[in-house]
CSV table of C-alpha atoms in Angstrom, one decimal:
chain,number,residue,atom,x,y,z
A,6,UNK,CA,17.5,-51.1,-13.5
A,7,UNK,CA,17.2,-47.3,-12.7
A,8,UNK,CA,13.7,-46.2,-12.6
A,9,UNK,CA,14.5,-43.4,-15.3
A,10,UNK,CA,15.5,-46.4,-17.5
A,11,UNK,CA,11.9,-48.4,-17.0
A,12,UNK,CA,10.2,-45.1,-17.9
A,13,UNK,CA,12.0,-45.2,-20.8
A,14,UNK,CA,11.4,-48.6,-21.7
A,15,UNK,CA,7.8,-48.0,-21.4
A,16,UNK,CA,7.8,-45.4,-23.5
A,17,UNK,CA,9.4,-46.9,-26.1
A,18,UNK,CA,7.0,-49.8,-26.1
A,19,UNK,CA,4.2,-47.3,-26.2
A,20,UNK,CA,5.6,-45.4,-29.0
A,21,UNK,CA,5.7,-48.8,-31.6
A,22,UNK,CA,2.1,-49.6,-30.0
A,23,UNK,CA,1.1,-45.9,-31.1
A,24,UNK,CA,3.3,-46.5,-34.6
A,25,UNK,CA,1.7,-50.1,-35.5
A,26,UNK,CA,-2.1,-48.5,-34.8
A,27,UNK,CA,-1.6,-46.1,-37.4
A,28,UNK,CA,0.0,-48.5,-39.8
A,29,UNK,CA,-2.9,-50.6,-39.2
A,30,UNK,CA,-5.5,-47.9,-40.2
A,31,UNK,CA,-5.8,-46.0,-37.4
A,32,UNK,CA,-6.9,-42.3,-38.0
A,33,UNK,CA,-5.8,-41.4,-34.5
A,34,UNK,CA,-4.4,-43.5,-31.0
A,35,UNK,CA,-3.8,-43.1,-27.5
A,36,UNK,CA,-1.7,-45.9,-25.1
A,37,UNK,CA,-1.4,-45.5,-21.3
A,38,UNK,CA,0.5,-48.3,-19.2
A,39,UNK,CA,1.6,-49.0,-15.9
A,40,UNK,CA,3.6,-51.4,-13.7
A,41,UNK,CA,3.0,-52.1,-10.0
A,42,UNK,CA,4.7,-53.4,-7.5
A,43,UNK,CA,3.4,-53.3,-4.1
A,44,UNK,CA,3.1,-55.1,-0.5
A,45,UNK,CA,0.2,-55.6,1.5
A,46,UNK,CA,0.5,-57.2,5.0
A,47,UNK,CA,-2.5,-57.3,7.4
A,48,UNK,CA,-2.6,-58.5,11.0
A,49,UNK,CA,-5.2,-60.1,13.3
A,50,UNK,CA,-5.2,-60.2,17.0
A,51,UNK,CA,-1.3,-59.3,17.0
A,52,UNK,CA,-0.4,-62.5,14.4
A,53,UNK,CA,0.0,-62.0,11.0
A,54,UNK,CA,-3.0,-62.6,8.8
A,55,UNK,CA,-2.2,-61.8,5.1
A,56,UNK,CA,0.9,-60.9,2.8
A,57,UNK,CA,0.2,-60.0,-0.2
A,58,UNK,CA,2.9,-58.9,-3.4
A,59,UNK,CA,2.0,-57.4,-6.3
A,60,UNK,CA,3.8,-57.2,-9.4
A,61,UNK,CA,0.9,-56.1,-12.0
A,62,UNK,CA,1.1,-53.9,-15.4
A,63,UNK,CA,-0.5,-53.9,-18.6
A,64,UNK,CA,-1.1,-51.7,-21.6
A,65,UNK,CA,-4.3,-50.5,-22.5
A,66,UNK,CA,-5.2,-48.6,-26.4
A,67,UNK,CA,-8.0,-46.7,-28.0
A,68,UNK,CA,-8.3,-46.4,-31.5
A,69,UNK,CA,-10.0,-43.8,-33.8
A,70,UNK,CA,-10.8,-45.0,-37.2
A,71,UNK,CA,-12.9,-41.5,-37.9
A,72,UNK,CA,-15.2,-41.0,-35.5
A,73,UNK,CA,-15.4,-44.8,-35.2
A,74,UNK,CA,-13.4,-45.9,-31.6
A,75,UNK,CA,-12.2,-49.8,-30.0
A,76,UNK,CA,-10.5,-50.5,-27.1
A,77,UNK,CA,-8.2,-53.2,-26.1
A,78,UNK,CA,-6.0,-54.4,-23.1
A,79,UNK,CA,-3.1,-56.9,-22.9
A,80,UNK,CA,-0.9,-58.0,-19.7
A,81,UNK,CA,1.1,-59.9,-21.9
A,82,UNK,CA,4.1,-57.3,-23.5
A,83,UNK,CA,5.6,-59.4,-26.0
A,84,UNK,CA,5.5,-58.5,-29.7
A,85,UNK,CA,3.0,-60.7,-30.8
A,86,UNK,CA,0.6,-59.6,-27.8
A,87,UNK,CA,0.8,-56.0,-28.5
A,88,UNK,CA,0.3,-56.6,-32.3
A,89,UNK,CA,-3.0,-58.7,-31.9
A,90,UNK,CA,-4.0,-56.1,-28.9
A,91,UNK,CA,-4.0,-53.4,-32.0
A,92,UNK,CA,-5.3,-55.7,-34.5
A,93,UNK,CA,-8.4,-56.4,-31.9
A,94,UNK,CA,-9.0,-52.4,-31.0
A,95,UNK,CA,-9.4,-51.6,-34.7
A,96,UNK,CA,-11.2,-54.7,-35.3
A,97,UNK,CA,-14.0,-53.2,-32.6
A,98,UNK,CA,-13.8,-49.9,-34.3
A,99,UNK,CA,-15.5,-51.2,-37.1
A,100,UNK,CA,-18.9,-52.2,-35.4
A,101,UNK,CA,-18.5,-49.3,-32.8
A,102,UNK,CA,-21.2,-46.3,-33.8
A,103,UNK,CA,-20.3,-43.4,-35.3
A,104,UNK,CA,-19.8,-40.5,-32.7
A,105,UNK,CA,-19.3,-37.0,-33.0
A,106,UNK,CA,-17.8,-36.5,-29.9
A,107,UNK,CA,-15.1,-39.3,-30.1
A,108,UNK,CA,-11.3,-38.6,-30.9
A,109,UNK,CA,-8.1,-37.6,-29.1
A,110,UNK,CA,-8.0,-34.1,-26.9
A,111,UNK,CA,-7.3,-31.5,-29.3
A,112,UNK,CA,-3.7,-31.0,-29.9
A,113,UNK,CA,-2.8,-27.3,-28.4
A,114,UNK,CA,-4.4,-29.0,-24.9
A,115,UNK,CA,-1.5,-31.6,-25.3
A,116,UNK,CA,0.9,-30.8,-21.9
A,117,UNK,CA,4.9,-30.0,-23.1
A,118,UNK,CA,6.4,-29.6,-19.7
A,119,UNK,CA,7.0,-32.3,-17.2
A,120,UNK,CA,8.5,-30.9,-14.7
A,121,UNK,CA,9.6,-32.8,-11.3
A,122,UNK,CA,6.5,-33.3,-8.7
A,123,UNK,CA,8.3,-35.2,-6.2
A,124,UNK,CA,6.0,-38.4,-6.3
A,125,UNK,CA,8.3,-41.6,-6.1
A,126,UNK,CA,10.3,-42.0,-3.0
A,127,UNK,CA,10.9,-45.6,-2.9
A,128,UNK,CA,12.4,-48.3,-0.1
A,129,UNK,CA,12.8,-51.7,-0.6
A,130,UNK,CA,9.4,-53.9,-0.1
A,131,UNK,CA,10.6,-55.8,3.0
A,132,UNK,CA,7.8,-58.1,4.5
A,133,UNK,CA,9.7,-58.2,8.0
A,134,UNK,CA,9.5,-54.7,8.3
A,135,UNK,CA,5.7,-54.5,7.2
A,136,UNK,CA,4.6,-57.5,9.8
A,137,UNK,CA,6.3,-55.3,12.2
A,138,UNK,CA,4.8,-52.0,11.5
A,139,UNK,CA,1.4,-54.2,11.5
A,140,UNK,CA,2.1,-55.7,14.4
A,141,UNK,CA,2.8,-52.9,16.6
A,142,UNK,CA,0.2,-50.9,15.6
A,143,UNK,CA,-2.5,-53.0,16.8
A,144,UNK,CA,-0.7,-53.9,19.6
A,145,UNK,CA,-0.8,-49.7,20.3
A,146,UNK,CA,-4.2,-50.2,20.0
A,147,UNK,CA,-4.8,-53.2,22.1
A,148,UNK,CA,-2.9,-51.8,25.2
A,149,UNK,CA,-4.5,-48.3,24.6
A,150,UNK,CA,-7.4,-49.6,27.3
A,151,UNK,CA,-8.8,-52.4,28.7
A,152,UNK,CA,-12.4,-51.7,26.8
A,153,UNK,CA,-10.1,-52.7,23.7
A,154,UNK,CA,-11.4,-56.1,23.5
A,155,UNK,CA,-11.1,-57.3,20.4
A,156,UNK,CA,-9.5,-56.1,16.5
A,157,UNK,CA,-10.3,-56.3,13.0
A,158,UNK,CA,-6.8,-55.8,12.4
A,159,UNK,CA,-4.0,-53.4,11.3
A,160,UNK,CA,-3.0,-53.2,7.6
A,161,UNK,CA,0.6,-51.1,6.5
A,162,UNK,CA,1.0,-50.9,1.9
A,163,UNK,CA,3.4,-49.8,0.2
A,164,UNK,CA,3.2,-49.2,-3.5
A,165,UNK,CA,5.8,-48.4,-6.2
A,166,UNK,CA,4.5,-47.5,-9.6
A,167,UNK,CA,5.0,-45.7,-13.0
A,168,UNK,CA,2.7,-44.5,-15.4
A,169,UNK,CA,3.1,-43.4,-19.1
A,170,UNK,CA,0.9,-42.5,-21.5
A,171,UNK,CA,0.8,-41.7,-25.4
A,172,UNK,CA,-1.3,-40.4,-28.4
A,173,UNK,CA,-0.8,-39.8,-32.1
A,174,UNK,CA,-0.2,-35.7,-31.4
A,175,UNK,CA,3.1,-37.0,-30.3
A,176,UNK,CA,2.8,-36.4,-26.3
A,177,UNK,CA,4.4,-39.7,-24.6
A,178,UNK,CA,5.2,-38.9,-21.0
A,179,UNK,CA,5.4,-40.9,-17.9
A,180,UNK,CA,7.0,-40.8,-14.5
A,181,UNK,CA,7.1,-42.8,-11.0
A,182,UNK,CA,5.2,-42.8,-7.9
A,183,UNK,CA,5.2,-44.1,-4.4
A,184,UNK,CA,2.6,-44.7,-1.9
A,185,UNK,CA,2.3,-45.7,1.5
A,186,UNK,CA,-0.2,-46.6,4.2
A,187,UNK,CA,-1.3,-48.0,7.4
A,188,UNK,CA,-4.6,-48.0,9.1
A,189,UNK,CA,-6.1,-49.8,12.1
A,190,UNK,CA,-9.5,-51.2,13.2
A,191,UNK,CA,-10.3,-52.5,17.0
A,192,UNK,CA,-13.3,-52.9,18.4
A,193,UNK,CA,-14.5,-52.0,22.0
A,194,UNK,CA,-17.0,-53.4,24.8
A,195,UNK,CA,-18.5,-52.0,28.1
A,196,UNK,CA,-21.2,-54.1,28.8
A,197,UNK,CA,-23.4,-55.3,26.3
A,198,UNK,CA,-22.2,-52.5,24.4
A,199,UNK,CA,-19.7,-53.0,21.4
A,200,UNK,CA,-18.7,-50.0,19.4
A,201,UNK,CA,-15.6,-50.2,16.5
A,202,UNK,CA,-13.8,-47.1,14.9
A,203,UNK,CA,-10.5,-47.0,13.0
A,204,UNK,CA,-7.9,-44.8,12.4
A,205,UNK,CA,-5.3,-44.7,8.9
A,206,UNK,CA,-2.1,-43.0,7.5
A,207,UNK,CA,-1.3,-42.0,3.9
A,208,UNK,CA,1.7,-40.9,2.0
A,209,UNK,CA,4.1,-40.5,-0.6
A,210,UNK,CA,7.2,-40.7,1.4
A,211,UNK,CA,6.8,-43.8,4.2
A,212,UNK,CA,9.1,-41.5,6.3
A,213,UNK,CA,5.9,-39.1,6.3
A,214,UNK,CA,3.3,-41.7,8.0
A,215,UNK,CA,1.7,-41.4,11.7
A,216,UNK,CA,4.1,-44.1,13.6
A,217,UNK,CA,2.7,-47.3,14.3
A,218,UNK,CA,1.9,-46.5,18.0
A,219,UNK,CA,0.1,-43.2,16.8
A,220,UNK,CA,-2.4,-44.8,14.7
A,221,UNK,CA,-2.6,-47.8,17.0
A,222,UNK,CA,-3.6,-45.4,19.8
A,223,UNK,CA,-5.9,-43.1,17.7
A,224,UNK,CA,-8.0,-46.2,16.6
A,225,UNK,CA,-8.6,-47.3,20.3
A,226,UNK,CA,-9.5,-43.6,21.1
A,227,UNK,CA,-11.8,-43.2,18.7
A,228,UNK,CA,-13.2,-46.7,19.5
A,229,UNK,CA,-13.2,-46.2,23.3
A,230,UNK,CA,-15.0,-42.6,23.1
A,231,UNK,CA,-18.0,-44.2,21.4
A,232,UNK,CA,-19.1,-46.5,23.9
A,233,UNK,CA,-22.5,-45.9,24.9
A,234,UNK,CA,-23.7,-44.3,22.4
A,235,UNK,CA,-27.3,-43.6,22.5
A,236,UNK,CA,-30.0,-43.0,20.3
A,237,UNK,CA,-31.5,-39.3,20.0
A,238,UNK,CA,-34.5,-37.5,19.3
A,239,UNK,CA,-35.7,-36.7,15.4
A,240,UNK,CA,-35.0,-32.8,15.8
A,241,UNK,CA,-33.4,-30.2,13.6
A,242,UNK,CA,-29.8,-28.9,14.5
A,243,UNK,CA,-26.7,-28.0,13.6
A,244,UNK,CA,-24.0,-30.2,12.6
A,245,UNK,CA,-20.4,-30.3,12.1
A,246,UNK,CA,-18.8,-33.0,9.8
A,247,UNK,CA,-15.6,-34.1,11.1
A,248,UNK,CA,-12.7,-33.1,9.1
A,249,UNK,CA,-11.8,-37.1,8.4
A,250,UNK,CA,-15.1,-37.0,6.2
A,251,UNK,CA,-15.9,-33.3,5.5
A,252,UNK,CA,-14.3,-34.2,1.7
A,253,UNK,CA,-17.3,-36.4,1.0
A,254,UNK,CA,-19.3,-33.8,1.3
A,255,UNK,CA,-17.2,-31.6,-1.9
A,256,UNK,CA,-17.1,-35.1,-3.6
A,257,UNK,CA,-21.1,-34.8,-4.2
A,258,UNK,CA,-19.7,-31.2,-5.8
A,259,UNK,CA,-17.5,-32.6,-7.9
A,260,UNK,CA,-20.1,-35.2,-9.2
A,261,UNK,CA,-22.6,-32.0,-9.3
A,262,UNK,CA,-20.6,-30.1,-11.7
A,263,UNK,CA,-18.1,-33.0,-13.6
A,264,UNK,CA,-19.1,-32.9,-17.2
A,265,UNK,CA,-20.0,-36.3,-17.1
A,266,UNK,CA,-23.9,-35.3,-15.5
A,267,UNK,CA,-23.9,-32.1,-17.1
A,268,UNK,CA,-24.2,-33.2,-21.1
A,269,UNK,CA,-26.7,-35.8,-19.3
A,270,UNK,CA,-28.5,-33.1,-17.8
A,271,UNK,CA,-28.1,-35.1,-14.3
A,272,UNK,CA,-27.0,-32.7,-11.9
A,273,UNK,CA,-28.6,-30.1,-9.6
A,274,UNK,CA,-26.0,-27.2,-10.8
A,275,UNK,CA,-26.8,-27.8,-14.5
A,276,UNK,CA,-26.6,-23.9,-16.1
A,277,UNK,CA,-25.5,-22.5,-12.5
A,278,UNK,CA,-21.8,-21.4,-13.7
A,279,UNK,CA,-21.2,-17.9,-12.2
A,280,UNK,CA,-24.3,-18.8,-9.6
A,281,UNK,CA,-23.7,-18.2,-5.9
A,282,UNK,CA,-23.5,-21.7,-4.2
A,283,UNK,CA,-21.4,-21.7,-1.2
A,284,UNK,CA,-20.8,-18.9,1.5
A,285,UNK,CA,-18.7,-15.4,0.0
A,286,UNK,CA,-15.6,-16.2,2.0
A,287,UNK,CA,-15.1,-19.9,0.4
A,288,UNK,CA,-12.8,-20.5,-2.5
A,289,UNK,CA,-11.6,-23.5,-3.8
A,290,UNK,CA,-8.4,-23.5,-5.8
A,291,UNK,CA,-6.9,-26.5,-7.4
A,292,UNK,CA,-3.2,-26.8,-7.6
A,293,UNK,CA,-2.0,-30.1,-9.7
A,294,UNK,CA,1.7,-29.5,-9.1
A,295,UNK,CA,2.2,-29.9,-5.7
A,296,UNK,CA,5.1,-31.5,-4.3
A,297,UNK,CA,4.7,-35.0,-3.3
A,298,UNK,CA,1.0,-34.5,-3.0
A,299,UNK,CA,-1.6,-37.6,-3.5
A,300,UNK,CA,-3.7,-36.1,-6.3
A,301,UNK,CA,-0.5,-34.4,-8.1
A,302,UNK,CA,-0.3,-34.9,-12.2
A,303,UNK,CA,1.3,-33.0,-14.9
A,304,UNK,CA,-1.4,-33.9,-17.2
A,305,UNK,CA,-4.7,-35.9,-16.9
A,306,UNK,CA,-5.7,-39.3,-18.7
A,307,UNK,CA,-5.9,-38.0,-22.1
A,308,UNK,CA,-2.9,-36.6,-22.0
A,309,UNK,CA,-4.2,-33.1,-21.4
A,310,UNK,CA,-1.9,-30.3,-19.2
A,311,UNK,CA,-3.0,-29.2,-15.8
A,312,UNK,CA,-3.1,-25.8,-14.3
A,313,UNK,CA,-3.7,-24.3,-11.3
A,314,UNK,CA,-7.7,-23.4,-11.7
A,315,UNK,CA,-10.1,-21.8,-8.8
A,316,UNK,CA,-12.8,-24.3,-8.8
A,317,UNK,CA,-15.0,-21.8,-6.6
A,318,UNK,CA,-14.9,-18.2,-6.8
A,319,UNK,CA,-16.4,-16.1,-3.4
A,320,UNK,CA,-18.8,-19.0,-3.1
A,321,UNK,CA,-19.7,-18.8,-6.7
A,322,UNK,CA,-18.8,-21.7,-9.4
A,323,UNK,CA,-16.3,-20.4,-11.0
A,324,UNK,CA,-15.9,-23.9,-13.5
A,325,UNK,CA,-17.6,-27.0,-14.6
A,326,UNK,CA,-14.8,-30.3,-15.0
A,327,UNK,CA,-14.4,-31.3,-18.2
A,328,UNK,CA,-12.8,-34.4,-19.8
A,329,UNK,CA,-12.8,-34.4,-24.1
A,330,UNK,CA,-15.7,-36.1,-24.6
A,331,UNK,CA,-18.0,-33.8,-22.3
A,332,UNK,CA,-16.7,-31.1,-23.2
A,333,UNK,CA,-17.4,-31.4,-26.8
A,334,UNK,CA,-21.0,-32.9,-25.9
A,335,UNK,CA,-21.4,-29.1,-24.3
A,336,UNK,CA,-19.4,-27.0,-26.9
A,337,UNK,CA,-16.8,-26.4,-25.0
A,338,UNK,CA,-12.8,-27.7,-24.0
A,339,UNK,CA,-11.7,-30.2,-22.1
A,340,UNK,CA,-9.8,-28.4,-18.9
A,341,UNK,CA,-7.7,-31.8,-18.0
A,342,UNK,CA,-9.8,-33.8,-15.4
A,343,UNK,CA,-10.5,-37.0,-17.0
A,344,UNK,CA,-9.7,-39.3,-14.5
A,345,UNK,CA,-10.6,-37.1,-11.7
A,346,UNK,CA,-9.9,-33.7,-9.4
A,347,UNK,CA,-6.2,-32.6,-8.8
A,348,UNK,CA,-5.6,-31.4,-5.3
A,349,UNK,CA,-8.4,-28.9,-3.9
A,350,UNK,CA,-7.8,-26.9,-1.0
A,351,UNK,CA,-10.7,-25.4,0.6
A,352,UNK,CA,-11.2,-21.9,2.4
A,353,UNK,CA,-11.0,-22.0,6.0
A,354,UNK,CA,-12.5,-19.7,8.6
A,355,UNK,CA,-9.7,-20.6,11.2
A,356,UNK,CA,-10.9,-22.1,14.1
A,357,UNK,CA,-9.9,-25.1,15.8
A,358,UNK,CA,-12.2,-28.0,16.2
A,359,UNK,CA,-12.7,-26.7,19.8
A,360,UNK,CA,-13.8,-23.2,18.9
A,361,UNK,CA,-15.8,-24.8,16.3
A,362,UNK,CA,-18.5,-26.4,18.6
A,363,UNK,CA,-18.4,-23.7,20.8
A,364,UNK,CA,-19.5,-21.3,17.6
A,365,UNK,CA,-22.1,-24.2,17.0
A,366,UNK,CA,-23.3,-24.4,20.8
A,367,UNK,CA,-26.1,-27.0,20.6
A,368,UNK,CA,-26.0,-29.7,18.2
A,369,UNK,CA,-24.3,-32.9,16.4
A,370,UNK,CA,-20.8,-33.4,15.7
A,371,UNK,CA,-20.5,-36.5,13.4
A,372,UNK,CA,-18.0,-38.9,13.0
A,373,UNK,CA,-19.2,-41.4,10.6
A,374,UNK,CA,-21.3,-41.4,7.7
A,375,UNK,CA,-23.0,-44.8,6.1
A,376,UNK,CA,-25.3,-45.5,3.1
A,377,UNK,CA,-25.5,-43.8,0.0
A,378,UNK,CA,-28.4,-41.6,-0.3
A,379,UNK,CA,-27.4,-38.7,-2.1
A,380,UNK,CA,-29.2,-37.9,-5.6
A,381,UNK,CA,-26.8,-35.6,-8.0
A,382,UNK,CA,-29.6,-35.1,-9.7
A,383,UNK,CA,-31.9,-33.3,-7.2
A,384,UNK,CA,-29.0,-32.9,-4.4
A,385,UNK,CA,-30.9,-34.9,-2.1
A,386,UNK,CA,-29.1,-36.1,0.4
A,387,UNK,CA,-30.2,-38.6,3.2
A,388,UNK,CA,-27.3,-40.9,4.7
A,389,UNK,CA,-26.9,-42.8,8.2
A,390,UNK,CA,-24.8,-41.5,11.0
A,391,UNK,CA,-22.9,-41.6,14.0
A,392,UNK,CA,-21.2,-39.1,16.2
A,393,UNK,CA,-21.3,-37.0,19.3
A,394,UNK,CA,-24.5,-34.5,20.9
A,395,UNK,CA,-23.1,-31.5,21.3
A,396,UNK,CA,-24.4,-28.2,24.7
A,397,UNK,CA,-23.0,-25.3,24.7
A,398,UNK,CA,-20.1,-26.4,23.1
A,399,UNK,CA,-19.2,-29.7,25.0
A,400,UNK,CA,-19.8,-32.9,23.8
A,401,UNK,CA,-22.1,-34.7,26.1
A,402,UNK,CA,-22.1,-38.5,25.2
A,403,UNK,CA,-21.8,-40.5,22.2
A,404,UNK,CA,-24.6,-40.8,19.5
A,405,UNK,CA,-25.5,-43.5,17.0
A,406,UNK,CA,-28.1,-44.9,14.6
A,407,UNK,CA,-29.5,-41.3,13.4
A,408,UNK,CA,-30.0,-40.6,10.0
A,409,UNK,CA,-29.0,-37.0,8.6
A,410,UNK,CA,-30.7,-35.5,5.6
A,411,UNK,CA,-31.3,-32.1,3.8
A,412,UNK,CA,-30.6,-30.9,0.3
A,413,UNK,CA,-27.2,-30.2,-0.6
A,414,UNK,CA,-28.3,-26.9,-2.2
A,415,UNK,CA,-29.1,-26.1,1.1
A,416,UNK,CA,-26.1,-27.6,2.6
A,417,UNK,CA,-23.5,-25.8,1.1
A,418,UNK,CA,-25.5,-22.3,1.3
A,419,UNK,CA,-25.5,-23.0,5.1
A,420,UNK,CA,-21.8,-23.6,5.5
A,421,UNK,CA,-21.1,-21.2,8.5
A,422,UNK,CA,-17.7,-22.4,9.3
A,423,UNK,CA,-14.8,-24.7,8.3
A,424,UNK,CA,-11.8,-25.6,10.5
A,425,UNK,CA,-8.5,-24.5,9.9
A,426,UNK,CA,-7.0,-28.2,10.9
A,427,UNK,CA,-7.3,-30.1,7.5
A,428,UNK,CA,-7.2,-33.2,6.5
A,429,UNK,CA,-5.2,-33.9,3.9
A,430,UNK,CA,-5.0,-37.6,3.2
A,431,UNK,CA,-6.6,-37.3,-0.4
A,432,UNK,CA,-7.3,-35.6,-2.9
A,433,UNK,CA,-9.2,-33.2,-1.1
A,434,UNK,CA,-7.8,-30.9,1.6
A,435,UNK,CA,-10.5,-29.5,3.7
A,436,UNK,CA,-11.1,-29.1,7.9
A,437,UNK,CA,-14.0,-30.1,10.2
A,438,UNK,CA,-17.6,-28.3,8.4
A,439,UNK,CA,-20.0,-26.7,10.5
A,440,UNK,CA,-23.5,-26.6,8.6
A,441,UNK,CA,-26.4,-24.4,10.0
A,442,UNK,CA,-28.8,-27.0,10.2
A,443,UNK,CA,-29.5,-30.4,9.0
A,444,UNK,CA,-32.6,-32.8,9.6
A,445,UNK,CA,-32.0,-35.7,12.3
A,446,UNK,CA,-34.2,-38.8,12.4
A,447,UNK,CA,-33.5,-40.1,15.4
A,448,UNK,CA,-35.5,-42.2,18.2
C-alpha cells in the first residue's frame, strides 16, 4: 500500500473517532495516531547481540465536555475498540475538575497549509544489511588501536512512521517520516586505566549517515584520547563545551522560558521577556520547515501552525514557548510548541574548534557531562564532568572526575564565543561554547 494511501486511511479513522465524540456529547475533540515500524539491531564484540522489529501504533483522544476534559488510548483499531475508547474518555470527563484553561487551541491558530518537508525517505528494513552496518562499525573501532580492548557494542535503527492528527475545528493532517541511526561504544585500557567514549549518526535519509567505518573509528578516538585522564585542581577557568553537548546547555533555556514553569512561576527568566540574557551578537531563530530536518513540523501537537520565530533577539529574549494550556494560564496564545522546540540554530562567532582554545588559552575543554544538577528555578547548575586541560591553546592531557558548576544566569551572560562547526544531530544546531568562567571542583 502507498504511503499517501495509509495517511489517508488514518485520517479517515480519525475523522469517525472525532465524529462519534461529538455524537456522544462531546463539546469539543482532538485525535492524534501513529504507526511505527522500525528495526533495531545491536552487536557485541563483532557477533550480533539483539534484533529487534517494531510494528507499533495506536490512537489516542481528548475530550472536552465544557471545560470538563478525559483522555483515552486504544492499540486495538477495530470498531468496537474505538467506540468504547470514546465512550471511556467522556466517561472521565465527568469526574475530571472543571478548568478554565482546558479546550482545543483556538481555531484561527489551526495550520491550513501542509506543504512538503521532505521527512520520509524509506528503504526496506533488511536485518542482513543492519547486522552488517553493526558489525563493521565496531569492527572500525576494534582495529582503530590496540588500546581498543573491549566494546559495549555498535547499534544501527531505522524507523519508518506516520503521524496524523485531528480536532473538532476540522484540521486533520498527517504525513510520513523516516529516521535512521548508528552509534558505537568501545572501551579502552593502558594499564590499570580504562576509559570508554562513543560516537553516533542521525538522519532522515540512511544515505545521509557517517559510514560504518567513520563512526567505528571516531568512537575508538574518542576512547583512546582519554586514557590517563587525571584528576585536577578545584580552580576557576574557562571552559568550552564541546559542540556534541553544547545543545544541553540551550535545553536548560528552553525549560527556563517553556510556558510550562512560567504559569508555575518555576523558572529563573520568569518576567524577563525583552531582558538582555545572552551576548549582543547571539540570535536564535527557529525555522520549523526545514527540509528533511529532525525537529521539522508543519504544526505542533495541538494542531497549531508553525512559523519561523527568533527565539533570541541580540542576546535578548525575544519569546516565551507556549502550548494552549500555558498560554491561557498567562493571558496570552499559544505560538505552536506543545510537544517541544522546532529546529533552532544558534549565532556563531566563526572560529574553528582550534581557534577556539587558542581564544580561551588556559582552561577546560569538556567532553562529557553527567548528573543532573541544574535547578530551572534558580538556574543553578552543578553537574559532573570529563574533558581535556587546556595552555595556551593546546590541550595537555586528559581530565576526569571534576565537577563544573555556576549559575546559568551567569553562564549564558559569559558566552564569549561559539564555533562555527555545528552539530546538528537534533533538534538543536549549535557549535563548540566557550564560557568565561565556570567553577571546577577538582582534586
Amino acid at each position: 500500500m502507498q504511503i499517501d494511501q495509509q495517511v489517508a486511511e488514518i485520517q479517515t479513522i480519525v475523522d469517525d473517532v472525532l465524529k462519534l465524540a461529538r455524537q456522544k456529547g462531546a463539546t469539543q475533540a482532538e485525535a492524534s495516531m501513529s504507526k511505527v515500524q522500525g528495526i533495531a539491531v545491536s552487536s557485541r564484540m563483532k557477533e550480533v547481540e539483539n534484533v529487534e522489529f517494531t510494528n507499533d501504533g495506536g490512537l489516542g483522544i481528548s475530550v472536552y465536555v465544557g471545560k470538563h476534559k478525559g483522555s483515552a488510548s486504544t492499540a486495538d483499531l477495530s470498531k468496537e475498540a474505538l467506540t468504547l475508547a470514546v465512550e471511556k474518555a467522556i466517561d472521565i470527563a465527568k469526574y475530571t475538575s472543571e478548568d478554565p484553561c482546558t479546550g482545543l487551541a483556538d481555531a484561527e491558530l489551526m495550520a491550513t497549509e501542509f506543504p512538503d518537508l521532505d521527512l520520509y525517505h524509506p528503504q526496506p528494513l533488511d536485518p542482513e544489511k543492519a547486522i552488517q552496518i553493526a558489525i563493521e562499525t565496531e569492527t572500525a573501532a576494534m582495529d582503530y588501536d590496540k588500546r581498543i580492548t573491549n566494546t559495549d557494542g555498535a547499534s544501527y535503527n531505522a524507523n519508518l512512521g506516520m503521524r496524523v492528527y485531528g480536532n473538532t475545528h476540522g484540521i486533520n493532517a498527517g504525513y510520513p517520516s523516516s529516521r535512521y541511526s548508528l552509534s558505537c561504544m568501545v572501551i579502552g585500557a593502558d594499564n590499570d586505566d580504562m576509559q570508554r567514549d562513543y560516537a553516533y549518526t542521525v538522519s532522515r535519509k540512511a544515505s545521509d549517515l557517517l559510514t560504518p567505518q567513520a563512526v567505528g573509528e571516531e568512537a575508538a578516538h574518542n576512547t583512546v584520547s582519554r586514557l590517563g585522564a587525571r584528576k585536577i585542581s578545584t580552580a576557576k577557568v574557562p571552559v568550552i563545551m564541546h559542540r556534541d553537548l553544547a545543545s544541553s546547555l540551550f535545553g536548560h533555556y528552553v525549560s527556563a522560558i517553556s510556558g510550562g514553569n512560567l504559569y508555575r512561576r518555576s523558572s529563573f527568566l520568569l518576567d524577563k521577556l525583552g531582558h538582555q540574557v545572552f551576548p549582543e551578537w547571539l540570535t536564535i531563530e527557529e525555522k520549523p520547515h526545514l527540509k528533511g530536518a529532525l525537529a521539522s513540523s508543519n504544526f505542533d501537537n495541538e494542531g497549531v501552525a508553525t512559523h519561523d520565530m527568533t527565539i533570541v533577539d541580540a542576546g535578548k529574549l525575544a519569546t516565551y514557548l507556549y502550548t494552549t494550556y500555558s498560554a491561557r494560564k498567562l493571558n496570552t496564545k499559544s505560538n505552536g510548541h506543545a510537544g517541544g522546540i522546532h529546529n533552532w540554530t544558534v549565532a556563531n562567532t566563526g572560529q574553528s574548534d582550534e581557534e577556539l582554545l587558542k581564544t580561551m588559552g588556559t582552561g577546560l575543554l569538556v567532553t562529557e557531562l553527567m548528573g543532573q544538577g541544574v535547578n530551572v528555578v534558580t538556574g543553578d547548575y552543578s553537574r559532573g564532568a570529563a574533558g581535556f586541560w587546556v595552555e595556551n591553546g593546546v590541550i595537555q592531557y586528559p581530565v576526569h572526575e571534576v565537577t563544573i558548576a555556576g549559575n546559568l544566569k551567569d553562564m549564558f551572560a559569559g558566552i564569549q564565543a561559539i564555533g562555527a562547526v555545528q552539530d546538528k544531530r537534533g533538534s538543536v544546531s549549535t557549535g563548540s561554547i566557550l564560557l568565561n568562567e565556570m567553577s571546577i571542583a577538582g582534586s
